[in-house]
Amino acid sequence: MTLTAEPTTTTAVATHCPYCALQCGMTLSPEADVTPRQFPTNAGGLCQKGWTSPALLRSPARLTTPLVRTDGELRPASWDAALDLIASRLQELRAEHGADSVAVFGGGGLTNEKSYLLGKFARVALGTSQMDYNGRFCMSSAAAAGMKAFGLDRGLPFPVTDLADADAIVLVGANPAETMPPFVQHLRGANAKGGLVVVDPRRTPTAEQADLHLAPAPGTDLALALGILHAVVADGLLDQSYVEDRTSGFDAVWRIVAGYWPEQVERVTGVAAADQRRVAALLARARNAYVLTARGAEQHATGVATVSAWINLALALGLPGRPGSGYGCLTGQGNGQGGREHGQKADQLPGYRKITDPAAREHVASVWGVPAESLPGPGRSAFELLDALGTEGGPRALLVFGSNVVVSAPDSARVAERLSRLDLLVTADLVLSETSALADVVLPVTQWAEEDGTMTNLEGRILLRRKAVDPPEGVRTDLDVLAGLAERLGQPAERFPTDAETVFTELRAASAGGPADYSGISYERLRDGEALYWPVPDERHPGTPRMFLDAFAHPDGRARFEPVEHTGPAEPPDAGFRLLATTGRVLQHYQSGAQTRLVAELNDTVPEVYVEVHPDTAERAGLAHGDLARVTSRRGGTTARVRCVGSMRQDVVFLPFHFPGAQRANLLTNPALDPTSRMPEFKVCAVRLTKEDGAE
Ligand code: SF4
């Protein structure tokens, strides 16, 4: 297969990196060469992933023709043949088994326009409630906790550059030195003042830079937050007037937290009581202070409660809604923020509206030109949806856009087994990812630099990503794919536009009046370089860089303390599985690695899964640095190269989750779900470590 990324313009295009939510500014030349660009989030910096991002535009692994499985093999087919086949199979399944027999799975890397049109396609063209997306695995616990506390969820309710003036920052379960390196410069102000605290079971590159590293046992950071909050109150550091004037519910929280004195919490977490008190004092005495959480706090069966515990701490110190201070969640995927606002989620409609809200249904249905009663209700959450595939009463067909669930979902062997039961699996993909390799039909689609679209970064700022190069011949945009399928399913062509700006104009109308109101944002304003943070309710509105300065989004304007208790991991260690495994990311790879594993500079550096382990723990298992180890949980096992790391806790092992096949860390992970967010417990499961041949 040959491929060239031909220039569509003769001048360089100011754009943004295709990967994480920092959305670093970069310039792409007509020859598809990248140079970093001054933009507030990256200030001229790029990480290795950003520098090498154009490599995938020219990759020989790019798909350039639809593939249809025939006699067990994926074989090239024409677009018409592929789309006709999909549409006729979907119609048969819907006629025989009902609309919910077809499911749709989206991704947090899709542009706002794609997220929006995908949600509309599912609800209108397919009429299915069975739709969710991989953002459920990444940000949904912080979103739910933010909704409870503040009445609204925007990852960072302030520009990232505000962090530079902080005296103290507590970073919980985040490793930006590897996941988004240019972000680290925003921590330097606090670092220089001795005020950077990192909470992480591992001594990550971020923790290395911290002034204080707290290493709680995996699954105990909720207890740690309660211990620090106890110290705040016991040491007379509570911001009494803020709590009285701007919040409600503190007394119920204190009734629980009173029992979590730091010495007690030390026994649960392993974090010294003196360090808990030190953090309390550091935050309380700082002029400007922030508490920031990320996946380490969220990816638990108690993820919402854990994030709520850290928000409670921030509220007790009077940080949220105060200029120069606050609480925020570091969003991970490129459009993790926008992707959760415009209707890919099982329970949402565009504008961050609830699909169960009659007024929201009326509004969105009127924009879509359909009766409100025709819209389905909420569907299954991401893992529950994948787990139901091919089972009695579950979906029999799945359309996947922008996600590689075989690698990224928890208990991934079970997910692969469920996919194998489907009557029809369709993917829209750049390359033959591990999920596409199982599909019945694969549709080759464009990527970031080959199409227009908007992204919403981790600050809630909307960015225009403009087309810079032509896609390879034979490739179509996701919007084209949705329009082609919708028309074959009997929808009027004008209901599914293929031009990104036209879709965005409709998205604006659909979001108008909703919590994430984009109605005042236009491509023209974005082209003019305006820095627009939602909500932007009209075209003269300057946007909302800082939220909650006057009031929180609950009807009474107050933030709410949420009473939460520590319960620990869903799967504690026992005699058969004595260690705790935690999973995460490395600098060189992004998410399931489907893209970055194809970039030689990245993959050559980290080509395979490894397991980080304390040297004594390795020795007890008869292993040494460089050996192959077998890591086994109750769900399955993976073979990984041993890396002995002296700073690891002796009861913990760590594996990155970017690798395919038998190297999948998610063969181990526990799909226990948070009761509110339905996010799985990626961050902790019980495992045993043995020699690769299985000998103990
Ligand atoms: S991966 Fe993230 S941090 Fe790295 S260049 Fe891209 S946007 Fe920036």
XYZ file of C-alpha atoms and ligand atoms in Angstrom:
704
model
C 0.000 0.000 0.000
C 1.490 3.369 -0.908
C 0.530 6.601 0.626
C 1.518 10.220 0.482
C 0.315 13.121 2.576
C 0.051 15.686 -0.177
C -0.214 19.350 0.767
C -3.634 20.922 0.481
C -2.231 24.395 1.096
C 1.032 26.032 0.170
C 1.433 27.647 3.554
C 1.992 26.209 6.998
C -1.144 25.709 9.088
C -1.408 26.586 12.767
C -2.935 23.543 14.400
C -2.832 21.343 17.490
C -1.334 18.005 18.424
C -3.607 15.016 17.746
C -3.063 13.334 21.088
C -3.749 14.495 24.639
C -6.051 17.108 26.155
C -3.278 19.684 26.532
C -3.745 20.174 22.760
C -0.334 21.761 22.322
C -0.069 24.376 19.621
C 2.001 23.360 16.605
C 2.504 24.409 13.019
C 2.267 21.866 10.245
C 4.093 22.679 7.020
C 2.811 21.694 3.573
C 5.396 18.921 3.733
C 3.779 17.743 7.009
C 6.710 18.796 9.198
C 5.900 19.928 12.717
C 7.254 22.910 14.601
C 6.087 23.853 18.104
C 3.960 26.971 18.364
C 3.468 29.444 21.170
C 0.128 28.555 22.728
C -0.823 29.048 26.377
C -1.042 25.352 27.264
C 2.385 24.409 25.882
C 4.219 27.763 25.616
C 6.230 26.518 22.669
C 6.873 23.030 24.045
C 5.963 19.648 22.566
C 6.539 16.155 23.829
C 7.985 13.324 21.776
C 4.516 12.204 20.738
C 3.707 15.634 19.337
C 7.018 15.963 17.518
C 6.520 12.637 15.783
C 2.764 12.943 15.172
C 3.043 13.536 11.381
C 4.688 10.121 10.957
C 1.292 8.478 11.031
C 0.069 10.666 8.166
C 2.566 8.913 5.952
C 2.509 5.500 7.575
C 2.409 2.500 5.246
C 0.040 0.972 7.789
C -2.729 3.448 6.867
C -5.890 1.874 5.534
C -6.920 3.277 2.160
C -9.781 1.032 1.133
C -12.759 -0.461 2.960
C -12.272 -4.054 4.044
C -15.052 -6.631 4.194
C -14.664 -10.053 5.786
C -15.234 -12.762 3.216
C -14.536 -16.431 3.905
C -12.906 -15.405 7.180
C -10.512 -12.877 5.595
C -10.702 -9.083 5.462
C -10.642 -8.239 1.752
C -10.726 -4.875 -0.091
C -14.156 -3.653 -1.179
C -15.612 -0.511 -2.709
C -17.152 2.138 -0.464
C -20.604 1.513 -1.936
C -20.333 -2.220 -1.391
C -19.157 -1.775 2.197
C -21.772 0.824 3.155
C -24.578 -1.094 1.387
C -23.618 -4.232 3.267
C -23.550 -2.479 6.646
C -26.866 -0.704 6.060
C -28.677 -3.827 4.908
C -27.376 -5.886 7.861
C -28.364 -3.132 10.300
C -31.850 -2.939 8.821
C -32.288 -6.708 9.051
C -31.170 -6.758 12.684
C -33.376 -3.827 13.632
C -36.381 -5.379 11.894
C -35.835 -8.723 13.577
C -34.582 -7.725 17.037
C -35.483 -4.062 17.531
C -33.488 -0.826 17.484
C -31.427 -1.664 20.571
C -29.934 -4.668 18.786
C -27.499 -2.189 17.226
C -24.929 -0.415 19.418
C -22.494 2.431 18.824
C -19.180 3.053 20.613
C -17.364 6.390 20.285
C -14.134 7.907 21.506
C -12.720 10.854 23.429
C -10.367 11.673 20.559
C -13.177 12.441 18.102
C -13.782 16.106 17.271
C -16.835 17.866 18.680
C -18.476 17.624 15.279
C -17.958 13.863 15.065
C -19.074 13.299 18.660
C -22.198 15.315 18.011
C -23.085 13.681 14.694
C -22.349 10.204 16.052
C -24.797 10.774 18.923
C -27.407 12.080 16.503
C -26.818 9.124 14.161
C -27.354 6.645 17.009
C -30.492 8.309 18.366
C -32.105 9.355 15.062
C -30.860 7.117 12.228
C -30.598 3.950 14.332
C -33.027 4.880 17.124
C -30.856 2.993 19.593
C -30.245 3.769 23.240
C -27.132 1.569 23.140
C -24.387 4.119 22.794
C -21.422 5.015 24.941
C -17.741 5.877 24.491
C -14.279 5.284 25.867
C -14.352 8.559 27.822
C -16.350 6.534 30.338
C -13.027 4.851 31.128
C -11.146 8.137 31.590
C -12.996 11.129 32.977
C -16.470 10.126 34.091
C -15.740 9.841 37.823
C -14.363 13.374 38.080
C -17.242 14.604 35.921
C -19.784 13.021 38.270
C -17.998 14.309 41.381
C -17.757 17.797 39.850
C -21.461 17.741 39.046
C -22.286 16.778 42.625
C -20.038 19.412 44.171
C -20.333 22.357 41.797
C -23.441 21.601 39.717
C -21.293 21.609 36.565
C -18.266 19.748 35.248
C -15.506 21.444 33.303
C -12.124 19.713 33.790
C -10.215 22.856 34.700
C -12.644 25.679 35.508
C -9.747 28.114 34.984
C -6.999 28.602 32.370
C -4.036 26.309 32.881
C -1.718 29.332 32.982
C -3.309 30.383 36.309
C -1.356 27.556 37.940
C 1.909 29.427 37.431
C 1.124 31.777 40.335
C 0.301 29.023 42.795
C 2.204 28.661 46.045
C 0.970 25.105 46.545
C -0.408 22.425 44.220
C -1.477 18.946 45.263
C -1.521 16.617 42.270
C -3.443 13.405 42.921
C -2.938 10.401 40.656
C -1.427 12.363 37.789
C 1.876 11.853 36.017
C 2.079 14.766 33.562
C 5.876 14.507 33.283
C 5.112 11.468 31.112
C 1.542 11.945 29.896
C 1.703 15.664 29.000
C 5.245 16.948 29.610
C 4.744 20.601 28.572
C 2.159 20.879 31.350
C 4.904 20.519 33.952
C 6.078 24.093 33.333
C 2.805 25.300 34.890
C 3.797 23.569 38.136
C 7.180 25.271 38.393
C 5.939 28.284 40.388
C 4.668 26.082 43.193
C 7.711 23.826 42.849
C 10.070 26.777 43.252
C 8.256 27.738 46.472
C 8.489 24.220 47.864
C 4.760 23.664 47.404
C 4.403 20.846 44.863
C 2.900 17.688 46.377
C 2.362 14.543 44.301
C 0.127 11.720 45.509
C 0.928 8.495 43.655
C 1.697 4.923 44.741
C 4.719 5.028 42.385
C 7.673 7.378 42.368
C 6.914 8.566 38.841
C 8.979 11.170 36.974
C 6.402 13.709 38.225
C 6.792 12.513 41.805
C 10.580 12.779 41.405
C 10.189 16.510 40.828
C 7.811 17.085 43.734
C 8.731 18.741 47.003
C 6.752 16.057 48.773
C 5.751 12.667 47.389
C 3.019 10.771 49.211
C 2.781 7.112 48.158
C -0.459 5.616 49.481
C -1.236 1.970 48.784
C -3.350 1.692 45.618
C -7.013 2.163 46.409
C -6.447 4.180 49.605
C -6.170 7.758 48.330
C -9.727 8.435 49.475
C -8.643 7.669 53.032
C -5.634 9.942 52.568
C -7.882 12.854 51.572
C -9.983 12.242 54.685
C -6.866 12.230 56.858
C -5.641 15.541 55.451
C -9.110 17.049 55.863
C -9.128 15.859 59.475
C -5.804 17.629 59.994
C -7.174 20.814 58.419
C -10.021 20.911 60.919
C -8.078 19.667 63.949
C -5.254 22.149 63.363
C -7.654 25.102 63.036
C -7.072 25.590 59.303
C -10.701 25.341 58.115
C -11.834 28.351 56.060
C -14.868 28.916 58.237
C -16.317 31.946 56.451
C -16.020 30.321 52.992
C -17.654 27.139 54.293
C -20.525 29.166 55.764
C -20.980 31.571 52.850
C -20.389 29.381 49.804
C -21.025 25.732 50.665
C -23.480 23.335 52.245
C -23.132 19.908 53.830
C -19.910 20.323 55.806
C -21.349 18.961 59.065
C -22.291 15.614 57.478
C -18.771 15.301 56.085
C -17.160 16.139 59.410
C -19.203 13.464 61.176
C -17.305 10.937 59.005
C -13.940 12.677 58.820
C -13.762 13.040 62.608
C -12.979 9.306 62.698
C -10.100 9.580 60.218
C -7.355 11.094 62.341
C -3.971 11.080 60.594
C -2.417 8.287 62.678
C -5.381 6.058 61.833
C -5.067 7.008 58.132
C -1.343 6.268 58.241
C -2.171 2.659 59.121
C -4.518 2.400 56.098
C -2.475 4.267 53.499
C 1.139 4.021 54.612
C 1.463 7.823 54.440
C 2.980 9.312 57.593
C 0.615 11.340 59.779
C 3.206 14.135 59.867
C 3.112 14.354 56.069
C -0.684 14.556 56.100
C -0.473 17.490 58.524
C 2.269 19.071 56.421
C 0.038 19.022 53.330
C -2.866 20.490 55.292
C -0.672 23.362 56.472
C 0.928 23.885 53.068
C -2.447 24.280 51.356
C -3.983 26.389 54.112
C -1.072 28.834 54.373
C -0.645 29.290 50.614
C -1.913 32.523 49.141
C -2.909 30.618 45.975
C -3.423 26.865 46.057
C -4.890 24.122 43.882
C -5.972 20.515 44.252
C -5.823 18.653 40.916
C -6.931 15.066 40.346
C -6.522 12.695 37.401
C -6.956 9.045 36.482
C -5.198 7.747 39.593
C -8.010 9.116 41.751
C -10.767 8.260 39.305
C -10.220 4.769 37.975
C -11.647 2.931 40.951
C -14.940 1.315 41.823
C -15.046 4.187 44.342
C -13.755 6.788 41.866
C -16.530 9.336 42.368
C -16.228 9.096 46.158
C -12.440 9.421 45.904
C -12.612 12.555 43.781
C -15.354 13.907 46.071
C -13.022 13.439 49.051
C -10.366 15.611 47.378
C -12.991 18.198 46.395
C -14.181 18.237 50.021
C -10.610 19.069 51.053
C -10.448 21.892 48.508
C -13.795 23.252 49.728
C -12.742 23.124 53.371
C -9.765 25.304 52.435
C -11.938 27.712 50.421
C -10.166 27.072 47.113
C -12.837 26.495 44.389
C -14.285 29.648 42.883
C -11.570 31.856 44.394
C -9.350 33.802 41.945
C -5.898 32.237 41.819
C -6.962 29.009 43.550
C -9.203 26.075 42.818
C -9.927 22.452 42.166
C -9.571 20.849 38.730
C -9.420 17.526 36.923
C -6.714 16.915 34.332
C -8.546 15.492 31.337
C -6.590 12.881 29.380
C -7.824 12.243 25.855
C -7.509 14.927 23.185
C -11.207 15.779 23.195
C -12.073 14.117 26.462
C -13.830 17.324 27.520
C -15.819 18.040 24.325
C -16.449 14.346 23.820
C -18.418 14.212 27.063
C -20.514 17.272 26.222
C -22.167 16.554 22.893
C -24.076 13.339 23.137
C -21.812 10.289 22.829
C -22.474 9.303 26.415
C -25.302 6.856 27.124
C -27.211 9.340 29.287
C -26.527 12.629 27.525
C -27.702 14.898 24.755
C -25.693 17.792 23.242
C -24.831 20.776 25.430
C -24.162 18.466 28.403
C -27.898 17.887 28.722
C -29.472 14.851 30.355
C -31.307 12.513 28.014
C -33.909 11.955 30.734
C -34.756 15.682 30.974
C -38.037 16.328 29.060
C -37.075 19.948 28.264
C -33.672 18.851 26.952
C -35.288 16.192 24.762
C -37.762 18.743 23.353
C -35.008 21.224 22.583
C -32.613 18.790 20.905
C -35.403 16.989 19.025
C -36.583 20.320 17.599
C -33.047 21.038 16.314
C -32.899 17.546 14.813
C -36.388 17.855 13.259
C -37.789 14.747 14.945
C -40.451 14.210 17.641
C -39.019 14.208 21.176
C -40.804 10.925 21.907
C -38.830 9.243 19.109
C -35.549 9.752 20.987
C -34.484 6.700 22.995
C -33.731 6.890 26.718
C -30.415 6.236 28.438
C -28.495 3.104 27.458
C -25.817 0.922 29.017
C -22.492 2.379 30.149
C -19.321 1.504 28.205
C -18.223 -1.692 29.948
C -21.795 -2.862 30.516
C -22.474 -2.308 26.830
C -19.384 -4.267 25.756
C -20.202 -7.014 28.244
C -23.750 -7.348 26.860
C -22.683 -7.801 23.225
C -24.022 -10.986 21.737
C -25.710 -12.038 24.991
C -29.417 -12.659 25.515
C -31.127 -9.273 25.091
C -27.856 -7.523 24.270
C -26.806 -5.776 21.046
C -26.002 -7.997 18.058
C -24.159 -5.358 16.026
C -21.586 -2.769 17.083
C -20.237 0.256 15.217
C -16.949 1.558 16.667
C -15.554 5.027 15.942
C -12.258 6.245 17.403
C -11.708 3.484 19.936
C -9.676 0.290 20.293
C -11.675 -1.524 22.943
C -9.845 -4.849 22.654
C -6.796 -3.193 24.224
C -8.294 -0.344 26.262
C -11.274 -1.968 28.005
C -10.878 -3.763 31.336
C -10.950 -7.568 31.448
C -10.093 -7.398 27.774
C -10.232 -11.140 27.098
C -13.895 -11.055 28.086
C -14.474 -8.048 25.804
C -12.814 -9.832 22.867
C -14.998 -12.883 23.516
C -18.139 -10.702 23.510
C -17.085 -9.072 20.212
C -16.685 -12.528 18.672
C -20.367 -13.251 19.384
C -21.628 -10.317 17.303
C -23.531 -10.730 14.059
C -21.827 -7.582 12.781
C -18.796 -5.596 13.967
C -17.951 -2.432 12.028
C -15.043 -0.106 12.752
C -13.979 3.240 11.306
C -10.209 3.366 11.682
C -6.921 4.839 10.434
C -5.037 1.572 10.659
C -5.929 -2.038 11.346
C -6.090 -1.737 15.128
C -6.568 -4.829 17.271
C -10.336 -4.164 17.333
C -10.518 -3.592 13.576
C -8.675 -6.861 13.002
C -11.743 -8.610 14.487
C -14.289 -6.604 12.471
C -16.577 -7.738 9.689
C -16.230 -4.385 7.944
C -13.452 -1.797 8.389
C -13.874 1.714 6.973
C -10.691 3.773 6.401
C -11.049 7.303 7.746
C -9.142 10.561 7.827
C -7.122 11.799 10.781
C -6.453 15.111 12.504
C -4.417 17.031 9.891
C -6.557 15.824 7.004
C -9.866 17.359 8.125
C -11.419 20.365 9.836
C -12.937 20.171 13.287
C -13.001 21.594 16.776
C -11.596 20.183 19.993
C -12.263 21.301 23.567
C -9.103 21.159 25.618
C -8.613 20.387 29.298
C -9.514 23.991 30.195
C -12.842 23.958 28.347
C -11.345 26.140 25.613
C -12.631 25.391 22.108
C -9.906 25.079 19.451
C -10.133 24.955 15.679
C -8.069 22.224 14.086
C -7.829 23.004 10.408
C -7.111 20.742 7.500
C -3.446 20.965 6.560
C -2.870 18.082 4.153
C -5.024 16.009 1.839
C -5.883 12.523 3.003
C -4.698 9.517 1.053
C -6.861 8.564 -1.861
C -9.686 6.240 -0.889
C -10.104 7.570 2.650
C -13.235 9.372 3.878
C -14.063 11.428 6.958
C -16.152 9.984 9.785
C -18.776 12.611 8.900
C -18.897 11.180 5.351
C -19.275 7.688 6.754
C -22.173 8.696 9.006
C -23.891 10.556 6.163
C -23.452 7.589 3.806
C -24.935 5.179 6.315
C -27.727 7.535 7.397
C -28.896 8.018 3.822
C -28.939 4.258 3.254
C -31.000 3.933 6.438
C -33.598 6.288 4.965
C -32.568 9.605 6.496
C -32.818 12.833 4.461
C -29.344 13.873 3.267
C -29.560 17.361 4.826
C -29.955 15.830 8.296
C -26.394 14.478 8.236
C -24.113 17.152 6.769
C -20.539 16.255 5.877
C -19.002 19.717 6.214
C -17.516 20.209 9.698
C -18.472 23.882 9.970
C -22.070 23.101 9.015
C -22.193 20.390 11.680
C -20.720 22.815 14.223
C -23.382 25.408 13.381
C -26.046 22.809 14.191
C -24.182 21.766 17.362
C -24.275 25.396 18.493
C -28.062 25.426 18.179
C -28.393 22.070 19.932
C -26.197 23.224 22.830
C -27.936 26.624 23.229
C -29.206 27.079 26.767
C -27.508 23.896 27.996
C -24.780 23.738 30.648
C -22.057 23.515 27.959
C -23.437 26.290 25.791
C -21.460 26.722 22.554
C -24.076 28.853 20.804
C -21.900 31.979 20.724
C -18.877 30.195 19.239
C -18.333 30.299 15.497
C -15.560 29.074 13.236
C -15.073 32.732 12.331
C -14.347 33.715 15.938
C -12.006 30.755 16.296
C -10.229 31.604 13.025
C -9.762 35.120 14.405
C -7.886 33.601 17.328
C -10.384 34.339 20.089
C -9.781 32.342 23.276
C -13.276 31.010 23.922
C -13.971 28.920 27.012
C -17.527 27.602 27.376
C -20.179 28.631 28.222
C -20.406 31.193 25.421
C -24.148 31.919 25.220
C -24.092 34.518 22.430
C -21.843 35.869 19.727
C -20.854 38.939 21.739
C -20.116 36.932 24.872
C -16.365 36.807 25.638
C -16.492 33.253 27.007
C -15.936 32.061 30.571
C -12.281 31.386 31.361
C -12.927 31.250 35.117
C -16.029 29.637 36.487
C -17.740 29.828 39.877
C -16.172 33.148 40.946
C -19.553 34.511 42.028
C -21.606 31.369 42.486
C -21.558 27.648 41.871
C -23.971 26.116 39.385
C -26.401 24.595 41.887
C -29.717 26.485 42.167
C -28.710 27.974 45.548
C -25.279 29.001 44.212
C -23.507 26.920 46.855
C -20.992 24.126 46.415
C -21.883 20.873 48.155
C -19.728 18.778 50.415
C -20.268 15.092 49.683
C -20.065 12.680 52.635
C -17.831 9.767 51.605
C -16.187 6.841 53.397
C -13.070 4.819 52.600
C -13.891 1.244 51.571
C -10.709 0.158 49.755
C -10.178 -1.752 46.514
C -12.945 -3.968 45.157
C -10.446 -6.840 45.026
C -8.051 -6.794 47.983
C -4.984 -9.065 47.920
C -5.271 -12.546 49.437
C -3.207 -15.702 49.754
C -3.564 -16.553 46.052
C -2.961 -13.044 44.731
C -0.704 -11.297 47.211
C 0.241 -8.162 45.237
C -1.663 -5.169 43.914
C -1.258 -4.286 40.234
C -1.749 -0.761 39.006
C -1.734 0.349 35.362
C -0.837 3.583 33.602
C 0.884 5.363 30.748
C 4.411 5.951 29.504
C 5.845 8.986 27.764
C 6.137 7.364 24.344
C 2.656 5.923 23.948
C -0.882 7.211 23.807
C -3.888 5.227 25.034
C -4.142 1.781 23.376
C -0.963 2.524 21.395
C -2.736 1.893 18.065
C -1.148 5.084 16.718
C 2.087 5.464 18.660
C 3.158 1.841 18.256
C 3.360 2.592 14.511
C 5.808 5.479 15.027
C 9.303 3.981 14.982
C 10.917 6.641 17.198
C 8.347 5.938 19.891
C 7.977 2.205 19.577
C 11.697 1.532 19.388
C 12.089 3.202 22.781
C 9.319 1.250 24.520
C 8.459 -1.711 22.277
C 6.871 -4.075 24.791
C 5.025 -4.298 28.042
C 7.045 -4.402 31.243
C 6.311 -4.834 34.913
C 7.871 -2.487 37.448
C 8.532 -4.202 40.740
C 10.597 -3.663 43.879
C 13.840 -5.723 43.738
C 12.904 -7.620 46.920
C 9.493 -8.502 45.530
C 11.124 -9.712 42.319
C 13.627 -11.766 44.274
C 10.891 -13.411 46.326
C 9.331 -14.507 43.003
C 12.691 -15.810 41.781
C 12.976 -13.009 39.246
C 15.706 -10.551 38.328
C 15.789 -7.352 36.280
C 15.293 -8.221 32.594
C 13.624 -11.594 33.191
C 10.258 -12.413 31.703
C 7.586 -12.622 34.393
C 4.058 -13.896 34.383
C 1.596 -11.506 36.042
C -1.724 -13.199 36.768
C -5.019 -11.947 38.154
C -8.330 -13.739 38.614
C -9.246 -12.816 35.020
C -6.096 -13.688 33.112
C -2.398 -13.174 32.782
C 0.217 -11.361 30.778
C 3.912 -11.928 30.204
C 6.047 -8.871 30.891
C 9.729 -7.941 31.155
C 10.789 -7.260 34.760
C 12.070 -3.802 35.635
C 13.381 -3.658 39.177
C 12.715 -0.211 40.650
C 13.926 0.495 44.158
C 11.292 3.164 44.832
C 8.344 0.828 44.220
C 6.235 -0.218 47.184
C 6.910 -3.869 47.911
C 3.201 -4.711 47.677
C 2.642 -3.114 44.247
C 3.518 -3.844 40.621
C 2.947 -1.480 37.710
C 2.253 -2.233 34.040
C 1.677 0.201 31.145
C -1.482 -0.630 29.196
C -0.531 0.373 25.629
C 0.387 -3.040 24.261
C -1.631 -5.577 22.247
C -2.370 -9.295 22.258
C -0.882 -11.324 25.079
C 0.884 -8.179 26.373
C -2.362 -6.437 27.324
C -2.289 -5.154 30.895
C -6.069 -5.080 30.657
C -6.143 -8.865 30.608
C -5.608 -8.400 34.352
C -7.809 -5.447 35.257
C -10.991 -5.615 37.268
C -14.205 -4.378 35.611
C -15.778 -3.563 38.984
C -17.722 -0.363 38.288
C -18.260 2.816 40.250
C -21.966 2.890 41.166
C -22.433 6.440 39.848
C -19.975 6.992 37.003
C -19.835 3.316 35.900
C -16.073 3.729 35.496
C -14.092 0.493 35.893
C -11.403 -0.098 38.501
C -8.384 0.053 36.175
C -6.044 1.240 38.914
C -5.987 -1.704 41.264
C -6.437 -5.447 41.148
C -4.937 -8.376 43.025
C -2.248 -10.322 41.150
C 0.531 -12.823 41.638
C 3.983 -12.588 40.119
C 5.759 -15.724 38.955
C 8.444 -16.829 36.547
C 7.296 -16.855 32.947
C 7.009 -20.657 32.990
C 4.479 -20.310 35.801
C 6.714 -21.711 38.546
C 6.117 -20.022 41.921
S 0.774 14.422 23.437
Fe -0.091 16.049 24.686
S 1.677 16.970 25.691
Fe 2.490 15.777 23.980
S 2.643 17.275 22.325
Fe 0.661 16.252 22.147
S -0.791 17.565 23.223
Fe 1.289 18.153 23.851
